[in-house]
PDB file of C-alpha atoms in Angstrom:
ATOM      1  CA  MET A   1      12.006   5.908  25.126  1.00 98.00           C
ATOM      2  CA  GLY A   2      13.459   5.678  21.647  1.00 97.00           C
ATOM      3  CA  GLY A   3      13.867   9.064  19.982  1.00 93.00           C
ATOM      4  CA  GLY A   4      13.645  10.749  23.322  1.00 93.00           C
ATOM      5  CA  THR A   5      15.942  13.663  22.510  1.00 91.00           C
ATOM      6  CA  GLY A   6      13.882  15.025  19.534  1.00 92.00           C
ATOM      7  CA  PHE A   7      11.168  17.657  19.439  1.00 94.00           C
ATOM      8  CA  ILE A   8       8.322  15.319  20.640  1.00 96.00           C
ATOM      9  CA  GLY A   9      10.580  13.259  22.936  1.00 96.00           C
ATOM     10  CA  THR A  10      11.847  16.365  24.841  1.00 96.00           C
ATOM     11  CA  ALA A  11       8.292  17.576  25.495  1.00 97.00           C
ATOM     12  CA  LEU A  12       7.125  14.109  26.510  1.00 98.00           C
ATOM     13  CA  SER A  13      10.153  13.527  28.828  1.00 97.00           C
ATOM     14  CA  GLN A  14       9.392  16.844  30.630  1.00 97.00           C
ATOM     15  CA  LEU A  15       5.707  15.872  31.130  1.00 98.00           C
ATOM     16  CA  LEU A  16       6.593  12.371  32.358  1.00 98.00           C
ATOM     17  CA  LYS A  17       9.214  13.613  34.804  1.00 97.00           C
ATOM     18  CA  ALA A  18       6.796  16.275  36.067  1.00 98.00           C
ATOM     19  CA  ARG A  19       4.322  13.386  36.783  1.00 98.00           C
ATOM     20  CA  GLY A  20       6.894  11.487  38.760  1.00 98.00           C
ATOM     21  CA  HIS A  21       8.039   9.013  36.126  1.00 98.00           C
ATOM     22  CA  GLU A  22      11.671   7.992  35.540  1.00 97.00           C
ATOM     23  CA  VAL A  23      12.693   8.339  31.867  1.00 97.00           C
ATOM     24  CA  LYS A  24      15.579   6.471  30.181  1.00 97.00           C
ATOM     25  CA  VAL A  25      16.314   7.459  26.600  1.00 97.00           C
ATOM     26  CA  VAL A  26      17.586   5.117  23.933  1.00 96.00           C
ATOM     27  CA  SER A  27      19.902   7.188  21.749  1.00 92.00           C
ATOM     28  CA  ARG A  28      22.849   6.913  19.338  1.00 90.00           C
ATOM     29  CA  GLN A  29      25.074   8.799  21.815  1.00 89.00           C
ATOM     30  CA  PRO A  30      25.750   7.536  25.399  1.00 91.00           C
ATOM     31  CA  GLY A  31      25.141   9.867  28.348  1.00 90.00           C
ATOM     32  CA  PRO A  32      23.457  10.144  31.685  1.00 91.00           C
ATOM     33  CA  GLY A  33      19.973   8.672  31.746  1.00 88.00           C
ATOM     34  CA  ARG A  34      20.558   7.029  28.373  1.00 94.00           C
ATOM     35  CA  ILE A  35      21.332   3.666  26.833  1.00 95.00           C
ATOM     36  CA  THR A  36      22.558   3.340  23.235  1.00 96.00           C
ATOM     37  CA  TRP A  37      20.807   1.318  20.523  1.00 95.00           C
ATOM     38  CA  SER A  38      23.847  -0.968  20.319  1.00 95.00           C
ATOM     39  CA  GLU A  39      23.650  -1.593  24.113  1.00 95.00           C
ATOM     40  CA  LEU A  40      19.962  -2.359  23.790  1.00 96.00           C
ATOM     41  CA  SER A  41      20.737  -4.830  20.923  1.00 95.00           C
ATOM     42  CA  ARG A  42      23.595  -6.423  22.909  1.00 96.00           C
ATOM     43  CA  SER A  43      22.159  -6.586  26.438  1.00 95.00           C
ATOM     44  CA  GLY A  44      18.410  -6.528  25.960  1.00 96.00           C
ATOM     45  CA  LEU A  45      15.763  -4.374  27.497  1.00 96.00           C
ATOM     46  CA  PRO A  46      16.448  -2.983  31.038  1.00 95.00           C
ATOM     47  CA  LEU A  47      13.743  -3.421  33.577  1.00 96.00           C
ATOM     48  CA  CYS A  48      10.941  -0.927  32.829  1.00 97.00           C
ATOM     49  CA  ASP A  49       7.176  -0.446  32.927  1.00 98.00           C
ATOM     50  CA  VAL A  50       6.623   1.101  29.491  1.00 98.00           C
ATOM     51  CA  VAL A  51       8.527   1.359  26.156  1.00 98.00           C
ATOM     52  CA  ILE A  52       7.793   4.189  23.765  1.00 98.00           C
ATOM     53  CA  ASN A  53       9.277   4.707  20.296  1.00 98.00           C
ATOM     54  CA  LEU A  54       9.357   8.181  18.723  1.00 97.00           C
ATOM     55  CA  ALA A  55      12.549   7.614  16.568  1.00 93.00           C
ATOM     56  CA  GLY A  56      12.490   8.557  12.909  1.00 92.00           C
ATOM     57  CA  GLU A  57      14.436  10.757  10.479  1.00 89.00           C
ATOM     58  CA  ASN A  58      12.497  14.029   9.624  1.00 90.00           C
ATOM     59  CA  ILE A  59      10.772  13.204   6.301  1.00 92.00           C
ATOM     60  CA  LEU A  60      10.173  16.892   5.494  1.00 89.00           C
ATOM     61  CA  ASN A  61      13.748  18.054   6.014  1.00 88.00           C
ATOM     62  CA  PRO A  62      14.066  20.578   3.134  1.00 85.00           C
ATOM     63  CA  LEU A  63      17.820  20.264   3.203  1.00 88.00           C
ATOM     64  CA  ARG A  64      17.672  16.625   2.126  1.00 93.00           C
ATOM     65  CA  ARG A  65      16.990  15.621  -1.470  1.00 94.00           C
ATOM     66  CA  TRP A  66      14.248  13.011  -1.854  1.00 95.00           C
ATOM     67  CA  ASN A  67      16.487  10.338  -3.392  1.00 95.00           C
ATOM     68  CA  GLU A  68      16.940   6.626  -2.837  1.00 95.00           C
ATOM     69  CA  SER A  69      19.526   6.985  -0.007  1.00 96.00           C
ATOM     70  CA  PHE A  70      17.328   9.403   1.959  1.00 96.00           C
ATOM     71  CA  GLN A  71      14.210   7.160   1.487  1.00 96.00           C
ATOM     72  CA  LYS A  72      16.297   4.252   2.901  1.00 96.00           C
ATOM     73  CA  GLU A  73      17.239   6.455   5.894  1.00 96.00           C
ATOM     74  CA  VAL A  74      13.554   7.399   6.423  1.00 96.00           C
ATOM     75  CA  LEU A  75      12.594   3.694   6.382  1.00 96.00           C
ATOM     76  CA  SER A  76      15.402   2.292   8.417  1.00 95.00           C
ATOM     77  CA  SER A  77      15.226   4.984  11.184  1.00 95.00           C
ATOM     78  CA  ARG A  78      11.626   3.933  11.775  1.00 96.00           C
ATOM     79  CA  LEU A  79      11.577   0.158  11.017  1.00 97.00           C
ATOM     80  CA  ASP A  80      14.912  -0.880  12.478  1.00 96.00           C
ATOM     81  CA  THR A  81      14.409   0.996  15.818  1.00 96.00           C
ATOM     82  CA  THR A  82      10.864  -0.394  16.105  1.00 97.00           C
ATOM     83  CA  HIS A  83      11.923  -3.999  15.265  1.00 97.00           C
ATOM     84  CA  LEU A  84      14.796  -3.724  17.822  1.00 97.00           C
ATOM     85  CA  LEU A  85      12.490  -2.523  20.633  1.00 98.00           C
ATOM     86  CA  ALA A  86       9.773  -5.019  19.771  1.00 98.00           C
ATOM     87  CA  ASN A  87      12.292  -7.880  19.758  1.00 97.00           C
ATOM     88  CA  ALA A  88      13.780  -6.703  23.077  1.00 97.00           C
ATOM     89  CA  ILE A  89      10.245  -6.607  24.565  1.00 97.00           C
ATOM     90  CA  ALA A  90       9.448 -10.114  23.230  1.00 96.00           C
ATOM     91  CA  LYS A  91      12.656 -11.476  24.689  1.00 95.00           C
ATOM     92  CA  ALA A  92      12.476  -9.728  28.123  1.00 96.00           C
ATOM     93  CA  SER A  93      12.055 -11.977  31.180  1.00 94.00           C
ATOM     94  CA  HIS A  94       9.946  -9.250  32.812  1.00 95.00           C
ATOM     95  CA  PRO A  95       8.205  -7.602  29.784  1.00 96.00           C
ATOM     96  CA  PRO A  96       6.883  -4.025  30.183  1.00 98.00           C
ATOM     97  CA  GLN A  97       3.227  -3.336  30.846  1.00 98.00           C
ATOM     98  CA  ALA A  98       2.801  -1.210  27.736  1.00 98.00           C
ATOM     99  CA  TRP A  99       4.456  -0.603  24.341  1.00 98.00           C
ATOM    100  CA  ILE A 100       3.616   2.664  22.566  1.00 98.00           C
ATOM    101  CA  LEU A 101       4.513   3.703  19.015  1.00 98.00           C
ATOM    102  CA  VAL A 102       3.969   7.061  17.305  1.00 98.00           C
ATOM    103  CA  THR A 103       3.370   6.798  13.498  1.00 97.00           C
ATOM    104  CA  GLY A 104       1.954   9.219  10.888  1.00 94.00           C
ATOM    105  CA  ALA A 105      -0.045   9.661   7.646  1.00 90.00           C
ATOM    106  CA  TYR A 106      -1.907   6.373   7.171  1.00 95.00           C
ATOM    107  CA  TYR A 107      -5.224   7.556   5.490  1.00 97.00           C
ATOM    108  CA  GLN A 108      -5.717   8.424   1.775  1.00 96.00           C
ATOM    109  CA  PRO A 109      -5.775  12.132   0.985  1.00 95.00           C
ATOM    110  CA  SER A 110      -9.395  13.243   0.167  1.00 95.00           C
ATOM    111  CA  LEU A 111     -11.406  16.458   0.100  1.00 94.00           C
ATOM    112  CA  THR A 112     -14.571  14.613   1.155  1.00 94.00           C
ATOM    113  CA  GLU A 113     -13.877  11.478   3.263  1.00 95.00           C
ATOM    114  CA  GLU A 114     -13.633  11.497   7.079  1.00 96.00           C
ATOM    115  CA  TYR A 115     -11.359   8.991   8.745  1.00 97.00           C
ATOM    116  CA  ASP A 116     -11.414   7.545  12.238  1.00 97.00           C
ATOM    117  CA  GLU A 117      -9.176   4.896  13.751  1.00 98.00           C
ATOM    118  CA  ASP A 118     -11.120   2.047  12.103  1.00 97.00           C
ATOM    119  CA  SER A 119     -10.942   3.529   8.575  1.00 97.00           C
ATOM    120  CA  PRO A 120      -8.930   1.611   5.953  1.00 96.00           C
ATOM    121  CA  GLY A 121      -5.663   3.018   4.604  1.00 96.00           C
ATOM    122  CA  GLY A 122      -1.921   2.245   4.525  1.00 91.00           C
ATOM    123  CA  ASP A 123      -1.615   1.084   0.988  1.00 92.00           C
ATOM    124  CA  PHE A 124      -1.571   3.917  -1.561  1.00 91.00           C
ATOM    125  CA  ASP A 125       1.820   5.662  -1.558  1.00 93.00           C
ATOM    126  CA  PHE A 126       5.385   5.546  -0.078  1.00 94.00           C
ATOM    127  CA  PHE A 127       4.243   7.136   3.271  1.00 95.00           C
ATOM    128  CA  SER A 128       1.151   5.095   3.889  1.00 95.00           C
ATOM    129  CA  ASN A 129       2.952   1.869   3.036  1.00 95.00           C
ATOM    130  CA  LEU A 130       5.698   2.961   5.408  1.00 96.00           C
ATOM    131  CA  VAL A 131       3.134   3.386   8.214  1.00 97.00           C
ATOM    132  CA  THR A 132       1.763  -0.155   7.495  1.00 97.00           C
ATOM    133  CA  LYS A 133       5.252  -1.696   7.730  1.00 97.00           C
ATOM    134  CA  TRP A 134       6.079   0.381  10.789  1.00 97.00           C
ATOM    135  CA  GLU A 135       2.967  -0.674  12.738  1.00 98.00           C
ATOM    136  CA  ALA A 136       3.538  -4.284  11.652  1.00 97.00           C
ATOM    137  CA  ALA A 137       7.141  -4.167  12.945  1.00 97.00           C
ATOM    138  CA  ALA A 138       5.785  -3.119  16.319  1.00 98.00           C
ATOM    139  CA  ARG A 139       3.288  -5.968  16.730  1.00 97.00           C
ATOM    140  CA  LEU A 140       4.018  -8.310  19.640  1.00 96.00           C
ATOM    141  CA  PRO A 141       2.782 -11.865  19.983  1.00 90.00           C
ATOM    142  CA  GLY A 142       0.596 -12.603  23.008  1.00 87.00           C
ATOM    143  CA  GLU A 143      -1.300 -10.361  25.474  1.00 89.00           C
ATOM    144  CA  SER A 144       1.331  -9.760  28.222  1.00 93.00           C
ATOM    145  CA  THR A 145       2.116  -6.193  27.048  1.00 97.00           C
ATOM    146  CA  ARG A 146      -0.553  -3.594  26.195  1.00 98.00           C
ATOM    147  CA  GLN A 147       0.008  -2.246  22.709  1.00 98.00           C
ATOM    148  CA  VAL A 148      -0.921   1.296  21.586  1.00 98.00           C
ATOM    149  CA  VAL A 149      -0.262   3.107  18.245  1.00 98.00           C
ATOM    150  CA  VAL A 150      -0.817   6.829  17.980  1.00 98.00           C
ATOM    151  CA  ARG A 151      -1.138   8.131  14.461  1.00 98.00           C
ATOM    152  CA  SER A 152       0.008  11.680  14.718  1.00 97.00           C
ATOM    153  CA  GLY A 153      -1.092  14.714  12.748  1.00 95.00           C
ATOM    154  CA  VAL A 154       1.142  17.807  12.065  1.00 94.00           C
ATOM    155  CA  VAL A 155       2.623  18.667  15.470  1.00 95.00           C
ATOM    156  CA  LEU A 156       2.526  22.344  16.462  1.00 96.00           C
ATOM    157  CA  GLY A 157       4.913  23.518  19.155  1.00 96.00           C
ATOM    158  CA  ARG A 158       7.593  26.006  20.065  1.00 93.00           C
ATOM    159  CA  GLY A 159      11.175  25.345  18.914  1.00 84.00           C
ATOM    160  CA  GLY A 160      10.510  22.597  16.360  1.00 86.00           C
ATOM    161  CA  GLY A 161       8.176  20.754  14.143  1.00 85.00           C
ATOM    162  CA  ALA A 162       6.289  22.205  11.188  1.00 86.00           C
ATOM    163  CA  ILE A 163       5.947  25.680  12.702  1.00 89.00           C
ATOM    164  CA  SER A 164       9.705  26.228  12.826  1.00 87.00           C
ATOM    165  CA  HIS A 165       9.878  26.366   9.038  1.00 84.00           C
ATOM    166  CA  MET A 166       6.800  28.546   8.675  1.00 90.00           C
ATOM    167  CA  LEU A 167       7.337  31.317  11.253  1.00 92.00           C
ATOM    168  CA  LEU A 168       9.809  33.508   9.347  1.00 92.00           C
ATOM    169  CA  PRO A 169       7.718  34.065   6.121  1.00 94.00           C
ATOM    170  CA  PHE A 170       4.581  34.487   8.207  1.00 95.00           C
ATOM    171  CA  ARG A 171       6.196  36.998  10.541  1.00 95.00           C
ATOM    172  CA  LEU A 172       7.251  38.894   7.426  1.00 95.00           C
ATOM    173  CA  GLY A 173       3.732  38.936   6.155  1.00 95.00           C
ATOM    174  CA  LEU A 174       4.711  36.596   3.280  1.00 95.00           C
ATOM    175  CA  GLY A 175       2.807  33.510   4.545  1.00 96.00           C
ATOM    176  CA  GLY A 176      -0.259  31.932   2.981  1.00 97.00           C
ATOM    177  CA  PRO A 177      -1.844  28.651   1.970  1.00 97.00           C
ATOM    178  CA  ILE A 178       0.132  25.897   0.344  1.00 96.00           C
ATOM    179  CA  GLY A 179      -1.121  24.905  -3.137  1.00 96.00           C
ATOM    180  CA  SER A 180      -4.911  25.167  -3.459  1.00 96.00           C
ATOM    181  CA  GLY A 181      -5.358  25.576   0.312  1.00 97.00           C
ATOM    182  CA  HIS A 182      -8.511  23.369   0.172  1.00 97.00           C
ATOM    183  CA  GLN A 183      -6.715  20.289   1.511  1.00 97.00           C
ATOM    184  CA  PHE A 184      -7.428  19.287   5.056  1.00 96.00           C
ATOM    185  CA  PHE A 185      -4.663  19.937   7.604  1.00 96.00           C
ATOM    186  CA  PRO A 186      -4.893  17.433  10.529  1.00 96.00           C
ATOM    187  CA  TRP A 187      -2.870  19.099  13.374  1.00 96.00           C
ATOM    188  CA  ILE A 188      -2.152  18.606  17.109  1.00 97.00           C
ATOM    189  CA  HIS A 189      -0.543  20.840  19.783  1.00 97.00           C
ATOM    190  CA  ILE A 190       2.624  19.257  21.105  1.00 97.00           C
ATOM    191  CA  GLY A 191       1.124  19.476  24.640  1.00 98.00           C
ATOM    192  CA  ASP A 192      -1.782  17.293  23.554  1.00 98.00           C
ATOM    193  CA  LEU A 193       0.389  14.762  21.709  1.00 98.00           C
ATOM    194  CA  ALA A 194       2.546  14.383  24.839  1.00 98.00           C
ATOM    195  CA  GLY A 195      -0.741  14.303  26.844  1.00 98.00           C
ATOM    196  CA  ILE A 196      -2.218  11.488  24.711  1.00 98.00           C
ATOM    197  CA  LEU A 197       0.983   9.495  25.099  1.00 98.00           C
ATOM    198  CA  ASN A 198       0.999  10.032  28.896  1.00 98.00           C
ATOM    199  CA  HIS A 199      -2.649   9.068  28.979  1.00 98.00           C
ATOM    200  CA  ALA A 200      -1.881   5.851  26.953  1.00 98.00           C
ATOM    201  CA  LEU A 201       0.965   5.110  29.396  1.00 97.00           C
ATOM    202  CA  GLU A 202      -1.025   5.640  32.645  1.00 98.00           C
ATOM    203  CA  ALA A 203      -4.497   4.435  31.677  1.00 98.00           C
ATOM    204  CA  ASN A 204      -4.562   0.639  31.539  1.00 97.00           C
ATOM    205  CA  HIS A 205      -7.738   0.527  29.449  1.00 97.00           C
ATOM    206  CA  VAL A 206      -6.145   2.273  26.481  1.00 98.00           C
ATOM    207  CA  GLN A 207      -4.997  -0.034  23.643  1.00 97.00           C
ATOM    208  CA  GLY A 208      -4.952  -0.254  19.878  1.00 98.00           C
ATOM    209  CA  VAL A 209      -4.847   2.650  17.432  1.00 98.00           C
ATOM    210  CA  LEU A 210      -5.513   6.264  18.528  1.00 98.00           C
ATOM    211  CA  ASN A 211      -5.600   9.192  16.107  1.00 98.00           C
ATOM    212  CA  GLY A 212      -3.246  11.863  17.454  1.00 98.00           C
ATOM    213  CA  VAL A 213      -5.073  14.852  16.072  1.00 97.00           C
ATOM    214  CA  ALA A 214      -7.074  17.741  17.495  1.00 97.00           C
ATOM    215  CA  PRO A 215     -10.851  17.288  17.617  1.00 95.00           C
ATOM    216  CA  ALA A 216     -11.240  20.475  15.563  1.00 83.00           C
ATOM    217  CA  SER A 217      -9.538  18.668  12.664  1.00 58.00           C
ATOM    218  CA  THR A 218     -11.771  19.908   9.903  1.00 79.00           C
ATOM    219  CA  THR A 219      -9.162  22.688   9.384  1.00 94.00           C
ATOM    220  CA  THR A 220      -8.089  23.271   5.839  1.00 96.00           C
ATOM    221  CA  ASN A 221      -4.630  24.460   4.940  1.00 97.00           C
ATOM    222  CA  ALA A 222      -5.997  27.933   3.937  1.00 97.00           C
ATOM    223  CA  GLU A 223      -7.744  28.185   7.396  1.00 96.00           C
ATOM    224  CA  PHE A 224      -4.561  27.201   9.062  1.00 97.00           C
ATOM    225  CA  ALA A 225      -2.564  29.882   7.194  1.00 97.00           C
ATOM    226  CA  GLN A 226      -5.227  32.483   8.107  1.00 97.00           C
ATOM    227  CA  ALA A 227      -5.157  31.480  11.811  1.00 97.00           C
ATOM    228  CA  LEU A 228      -1.322  31.530  11.950  1.00 97.00           C
ATOM    229  CA  GLY A 229      -1.344  34.980  10.313  1.00 97.00           C
ATOM    230  CA  ALA A 230      -4.003  36.174  12.847  1.00 97.00           C
ATOM    231  CA  ALA A 231      -1.918  34.746  15.787  1.00 97.00           C
ATOM    232  CA  LEU A 232       1.047  36.770  14.555  1.00 96.00           C
ATOM    233  CA  GLY A 233      -1.020  39.865  13.634  1.00 97.00           C
ATOM    234  CA  ARG A 234       0.150  39.544   9.988  1.00 97.00           C
ATOM    235  CA  PRO A 235      -1.677  39.092   6.724  1.00 95.00           C
ATOM    236  CA  ALA A 236      -1.432  35.572   5.227  1.00 96.00           C
ATOM    237  CA  PHE A 237      -2.672  35.793   1.588  1.00 94.00           C
ATOM    238  CA  ILE A 238       0.343  34.937  -0.450  1.00 96.00           C
ATOM    239  CA  PRO A 239      -0.086  31.275  -1.616  1.00 95.00           C
ATOM    240  CA  VAL A 240       2.853  28.995  -2.113  1.00 95.00           C
ATOM    241  CA  PRO A 241       2.357  27.418  -5.578  1.00 96.00           C
ATOM    242  CA  SER A 242       2.436  23.680  -5.812  1.00 96.00           C
ATOM    243  CA  THR A 243       5.173  23.791  -8.354  1.00 96.00           C
ATOM    244  CA  VAL A 244       7.425  25.491  -5.752  1.00 94.00           C
ATOM    245  CA  VAL A 245       6.629  22.901  -3.087  1.00 93.00           C
ATOM    246  CA  GLN A 246       7.359  20.140  -5.629  1.00 95.00           C
ATOM    247  CA  ALA A 247      10.686  21.749  -6.530  1.00 94.00           C
ATOM    248  CA  ILE A 248      11.790  21.948  -2.868  1.00 91.00           C
ATOM    249  CA  PHE A 249      10.546  18.579  -1.644  1.00 92.00           C
ATOM    250  CA  GLY A 250      10.246  16.407  -4.778  1.00 92.00           C
ATOM    251  CA  ARG A 251       6.900  15.336  -6.265  1.00 92.00           C
ATOM    252  CA  GLU A 252       6.379  12.311  -4.030  1.00 93.00           C
ATOM    253  CA  ARG A 253       7.128  14.132  -0.746  1.00 93.00           C
ATOM    254  CA  ALA A 254       5.222  17.242  -1.822  1.00 93.00           C
ATOM    255  CA  ILE A 255       1.954  15.216  -1.609  1.00 93.00           C
ATOM    256  CA  MET A 256       2.252  15.429   2.204  1.00 92.00           C
ATOM    257  CA  LEU A 257       1.837  19.200   2.002  1.00 92.00           C
ATOM    258  CA  LEU A 258      -0.375  19.551  -1.044  1.00 95.00           C
ATOM    259  CA  GLU A 259      -2.978  16.938  -0.136  1.00 96.00           C
ATOM    260  CA  GLY A 260      -4.535  16.148   3.175  1.00 95.00           C
ATOM    261  CA  GLN A 261      -7.083  14.132   5.158  1.00 95.00           C
ATOM    262  CA  LYS A 262      -9.989  14.860   7.482  1.00 96.00           C
ATOM    263  CA  VAL A 263      -9.008  12.766  10.428  1.00 96.00           C
ATOM    264  CA  VAL A 264     -11.069  12.587  13.671  1.00 96.00           C
ATOM    265  CA  PRO A 265      -9.809  11.279  17.016  1.00 97.00           C
ATOM    266  CA  ARG A 266     -12.947   9.293  17.803  1.00 98.00           C
ATOM    267  CA  ARG A 267     -11.215   6.518  19.801  1.00 98.00           C
ATOM    268  CA  THR A 268      -8.820   9.030  21.525  1.00 98.00           C
ATOM    269  CA  LEU A 269     -11.844  10.922  22.914  1.00 98.00           C
ATOM    270  CA  ALA A 270     -13.662   7.715  23.818  1.00 98.00           C
ATOM    271  CA  THR A 271     -10.710   6.672  26.009  1.00 98.00           C
ATOM    272  CA  GLY A 272     -11.384   9.765  28.185  1.00 98.00           C
ATOM    273  CA  TYR A 273      -8.507  11.952  26.994  1.00 98.00           C
ATOM    274  CA  GLN A 274      -9.307  15.678  27.458  1.00 98.00           C
ATOM    275  CA  TYR A 275      -7.594  18.098  25.141  1.00 98.00           C
ATOM    276  CA  SER A 276      -5.746  21.172  26.382  1.00 98.00           C
ATOM    277  CA  PHE A 277      -5.812  22.707  22.908  1.00 98.00           C
ATOM    278  CA  PRO A 278      -8.869  21.489  21.015  1.00 97.00           C
ATOM    279  CA  GLU A 279      -9.144  24.737  18.970  1.00 96.00           C
ATOM    280  CA  LEU A 280      -6.570  26.027  16.475  1.00 97.00           C
ATOM    281  CA  GLY A 281      -6.626  29.722  17.468  1.00 96.00           C
ATOM    282  CA  ALA A 282      -5.648  29.030  21.099  1.00 96.00           C
ATOM    283  CA  ALA A 283      -3.067  26.399  20.047  1.00 97.00           C
ATOM    284  CA  LEU A 284      -1.308  28.808  17.663  1.00 97.00           C
ATOM    285  CA  LYS A 285      -1.407  31.739  20.245  1.00 96.00           C
ATOM    286  CA  ASP A 286       0.370  29.465  22.643  1.00 97.00           C
ATOM    287  CA  VAL A 287       2.962  28.368  20.102  1.00 96.00           C
ATOM    288  CA  VAL A 288       3.864  31.860  18.891  1.00 95.00           C
ATOM    289  CA  ALA A 289       3.708  33.597  22.295  1.00 90.00           C
TER     290      ALA A 289
END
């Protein structure tokens, strides 16, 4: 598992171990149960059943300016690790049964369109172009390894992800919608993202693109703010003006917060995955408990 020490990787590792799987993390730092990226590059892929890549620099890190050097880091942390793992799989004498990649915002922001896994996208801004390159970097020749891509929504969970930046203002009663609040907000509880990845790993019929979003994904940003306020027992009426978001994140990056897409997990549901947190209210209650 590449990126196995991050927010999603930690949750997924716990679930996989609880289900009796053995997990080896690919990481920059050596340690027990780990191999380093340089070892992987030098010695190739160790014998394994499944390879998963979750690695990637946090795009919405408010402490990093959206300049050329950070953009290069965002690209290389995703593309280089994915290339490295895909090449290692292609060269392995005993290739794994499955190769699973988590990517992100592929579909064009819209207030009216609804997108499923077959919808077009991936060609209209820095982030969608990144996802196109990222998914292309993962593609393997031949049929010997099952390939799955999970396009994740905003991940909600304790101790990390989007919620970690929002909790303080909302707890103080200073939370509210971002920009107009009309934009769609495709979200998923971290337990369900880990669950979809585990399902993709264990169910041999799962392949291709899955949307990693909750089935109640018609949530707007204003509805999300209201639900988070309700889960905390606080009002959530103070909007964050788009000019403030642009000042913090830069105009290009601010699009990720100020615009959104209505994304449905049609194929995810068709594979037989059953959500633990299909509804926003219960998901947020669990996260803030």
